């Protein structure tokens, strides 16, 4: 059995608990949170509770630690866990700065432990078939792509926890809400070369932006548009990823990007396209993405291989977010160099 621990008992911890419980050869044996009330909700037979990470690492024989704390704490906790010789699964974003991300990657490499970043939307059935079409070259030459997140996060959402909406711990709409969609964008389209952006804090009383629009040029020459907002009234409207090429058009959307809305390729008949759409519609969610990540880490440890979504993957999308934010703050385009998405002016 691969033994798991969880740090942070907020909203996202439930998905990790369920994923570990559903995974063969995985066992939850420890949970840590400074708040005893939150901690007590997750304690069960065989699961020991801790109020500080150091004690958990000293006393519990966990093999993997899932970090489910506010974004601004991810780097320090990942480094602490890795230095104790444990593998790490860290929630998105892996960090708020590239310097922190680099340190996390370096320490995990030095300690010989795996670092996986939680980008579970790659395992959505629609995204898996979309990635297959990209790999097959079904789009021909890409012309452009759009990543759109039009959601609602009202003031009560930001007020429920003091870290939400702060520069130090939250990071803004791209960092906290849209980053999964952006991960999918560059997973499909490849590296970004240059970005220009506008950002604003229009409706929420927070330190960071609640709406941002960016224009991209990919290293391939294709163009892209990002639109992300938490200002939609009265509820979430859509999360959409759209890819356009010389021989293919695909749009995956809905309130969350789980449903194929357009599926047109030169090498597919209308009947074949309709069949794919119907197959996805029957089961748009598939196996929970967090379960896929836990299963993958469990197998990776047993086989001595890296996880499917690595620290470098997490860094790549973080670099894009940082570049968008820098471009908006300076009013100037920002170029990304070729060292895994590092930013340069």
PDB file of N, CA and C in Angstrom, residues 145 192-198 212-218 222-227 320 324 327 333-334:
ATOM      1  N   UNK A 145      -6.707  29.991 -30.942  1.00  0.00           N
ATOM      2  CA  UNK A 145      -7.420  29.279 -29.879  1.00  0.00           C
ATOM      3  C   UNK A 145      -7.941  30.278 -28.864  1.00  0.00           C
ATOM      4  N   UNK A 192       3.807  29.277 -25.336  1.00  0.00           N
ATOM      5  CA  UNK A 192       3.459  30.658 -25.662  1.00  0.00           C
ATOM      6  C   UNK A 192       4.743  31.467 -25.791  1.00  0.00           C
ATOM      7  N   UNK A 193       4.787  32.320 -26.803  1.00  0.00           N
ATOM      8  CA  UNK A 193       5.961  33.151 -27.040  1.00  0.00           C
ATOM      9  C   UNK A 193       5.807  34.552 -26.469  1.00  0.00           C
ATOM     10  N   UNK A 194       4.616  35.155 -26.583  1.00  0.00           N
ATOM     11  CA  UNK A 194       4.440  36.546 -26.160  1.00  0.00           C
ATOM     12  C   UNK A 194       3.000  36.781 -25.747  1.00  0.00           C
ATOM     13  N   UNK A 195       2.801  37.641 -24.751  1.00  0.00           N
ATOM     14  CA  UNK A 195       1.453  37.977 -24.288  1.00  0.00           C
ATOM     15  C   UNK A 195       1.322  39.484 -24.087  1.00  0.00           C
ATOM     16  N   UNK A 196       0.097  39.975 -24.306  1.00  0.00           N
ATOM     17  CA  UNK A 196      -0.302  41.330 -23.927  1.00  0.00           C
ATOM     18  C   UNK A 196      -1.607  41.208 -23.157  1.00  0.00           C
ATOM     19  N   UNK A 197      -1.808  42.043 -22.139  1.00  0.00           N
ATOM     20  CA  UNK A 197      -2.955  41.839 -21.242  1.00  0.00           C
ATOM     21  C   UNK A 197      -3.523  43.146 -20.710  1.00  0.00           C
ATOM     22  N   UNK A 198      -4.805  43.076 -20.352  1.00  0.00           N
ATOM     23  CA  UNK A 198      -5.456  44.079 -19.525  1.00  0.00           C
ATOM     24  C   UNK A 198      -6.087  43.357 -18.346  1.00  0.00           C
ATOM     25  N   UNK A 212      -9.771  39.611 -16.432  1.00  0.00           N
ATOM     26  CA  UNK A 212      -8.553  39.805 -17.211  1.00  0.00           C
ATOM     27  C   UNK A 212      -8.766  39.304 -18.632  1.00  0.00           C
ATOM     28  N   UNK A 213      -8.207  40.040 -19.583  1.00  0.00           N
ATOM     29  CA  UNK A 213      -8.227  39.647 -20.984  1.00  0.00           C
ATOM     30  C   UNK A 213      -6.797  39.702 -21.508  1.00  0.00           C
ATOM     31  N   UNK A 214      -6.361  38.637 -22.182  1.00  0.00           N
ATOM     32  CA  UNK A 214      -4.998  38.558 -22.709  1.00  0.00           C
ATOM     33  C   UNK A 214      -5.022  38.082 -24.153  1.00  0.00           C
ATOM     34  N   UNK A 215      -4.047  38.548 -24.914  1.00  0.00           N
ATOM     35  CA  UNK A 215      -3.838  38.104 -26.295  1.00  0.00           C
ATOM     36  C   UNK A 215      -2.470  37.437 -26.362  1.00  0.00           C
ATOM     37  N   UNK A 216      -2.412  36.276 -27.005  1.00  0.00           N
ATOM     38  CA  UNK A 216      -1.199  35.473 -27.018  1.00  0.00           C
ATOM     39  C   UNK A 216      -0.700  35.252 -28.438  1.00  0.00           C
ATOM     40  N   UNK A 217       0.605  35.056 -28.565  1.00  0.00           N
ATOM     41  CA  UNK A 217       1.175  34.466 -29.761  1.00  0.00           C
ATOM     42  C   UNK A 217       1.941  33.229 -29.325  1.00  0.00           C
ATOM     43  N   UNK A 218       1.559  32.087 -29.870  1.00  0.00           N
ATOM     44  CA  UNK A 218       2.239  30.840 -29.559  1.00  0.00           C
ATOM     45  C   UNK A 218       3.525  30.742 -30.367  1.00  0.00           C
ATOM     46  N   UNK A 222       0.588  30.506 -34.116  1.00  0.00           N
ATOM     47  CA  UNK A 222      -0.843  30.639 -33.862  1.00  0.00           C
ATOM     48  C   UNK A 222      -1.100  31.730 -32.823  1.00  0.00           C
ATOM     49  N   UNK A 223      -2.296  32.281 -32.850  1.00  0.00           N
ATOM     50  CA  UNK A 223      -2.692  33.312 -31.896  1.00  0.00           C
ATOM     51  C   UNK A 223      -3.690  32.741 -30.896  1.00  0.00           C
ATOM     52  N   UNK A 224      -3.881  33.476 -29.807  1.00  0.00           N
ATOM     53  CA  UNK A 224      -4.812  33.022 -28.791  1.00  0.00           C
ATOM     54  C   UNK A 224      -5.408  34.172 -28.008  1.00  0.00           C
ATOM     55  N   UNK A 225      -6.559  33.922 -27.412  1.00  0.00           N
ATOM     56  CA  UNK A 225      -7.236  34.902 -26.567  1.00  0.00           C
ATOM     57  C   UNK A 225      -7.645  34.218 -25.264  1.00  0.00           C
ATOM     58  N   UNK A 226      -7.350  34.872 -24.156  1.00  0.00           N
ATOM     59  CA  UNK A 226      -7.797  34.419 -22.840  1.00  0.00           C
ATOM     60  C   UNK A 226      -8.775  35.453 -22.300  1.00  0.00           C
ATOM     61  N   UNK A 227      -9.921  35.000 -21.844  1.00  0.00           N
ATOM     62  CA  UNK A 227     -10.857  35.853 -21.111  1.00  0.00           C
ATOM     63  C   UNK A 227     -11.236  35.133 -19.824  1.00  0.00           C
ATOM     64  N   UNK A 320       2.910  31.284 -17.737  1.00  0.00           N
ATOM     65  CA  UNK A 320       1.945  31.994 -18.575  1.00  0.00           C
ATOM     66  C   UNK A 320       1.118  32.971 -17.739  1.00  0.00           C
ATOM     67  N   UNK A 324       1.060  37.072 -18.138  1.00  0.00           N
ATOM     68  CA  UNK A 324      -0.170  37.845 -18.348  1.00  0.00           C
ATOM     69  C   UNK A 324      -0.295  38.951 -17.304  1.00  0.00           C
ATOM     70  N   UNK A 327       2.334  41.681 -17.987  1.00  0.00           N
ATOM     71  CA  UNK A 327       1.962  42.496 -19.145  1.00  0.00           C
ATOM     72  C   UNK A 327       0.866  43.490 -18.782  1.00  0.00           C
ATOM     73  N   UNK A 333       3.996  44.337 -23.850  1.00  0.00           N
ATOM     74  CA  UNK A 333       4.041  42.896 -24.127  1.00  0.00           C
ATOM     75  C   UNK A 333       5.164  42.223 -23.337  1.00  0.00           C
ATOM     76  N   UNK A 334       4.954  40.967 -22.995  1.00  0.00           N
ATOM     77  CA  UNK A 334       5.947  40.183 -22.272  1.00  0.00           C
ATOM     78  C   UNK A 334       6.244  38.928 -23.071  1.00  0.00           C
TER      79      UNK A 334
END
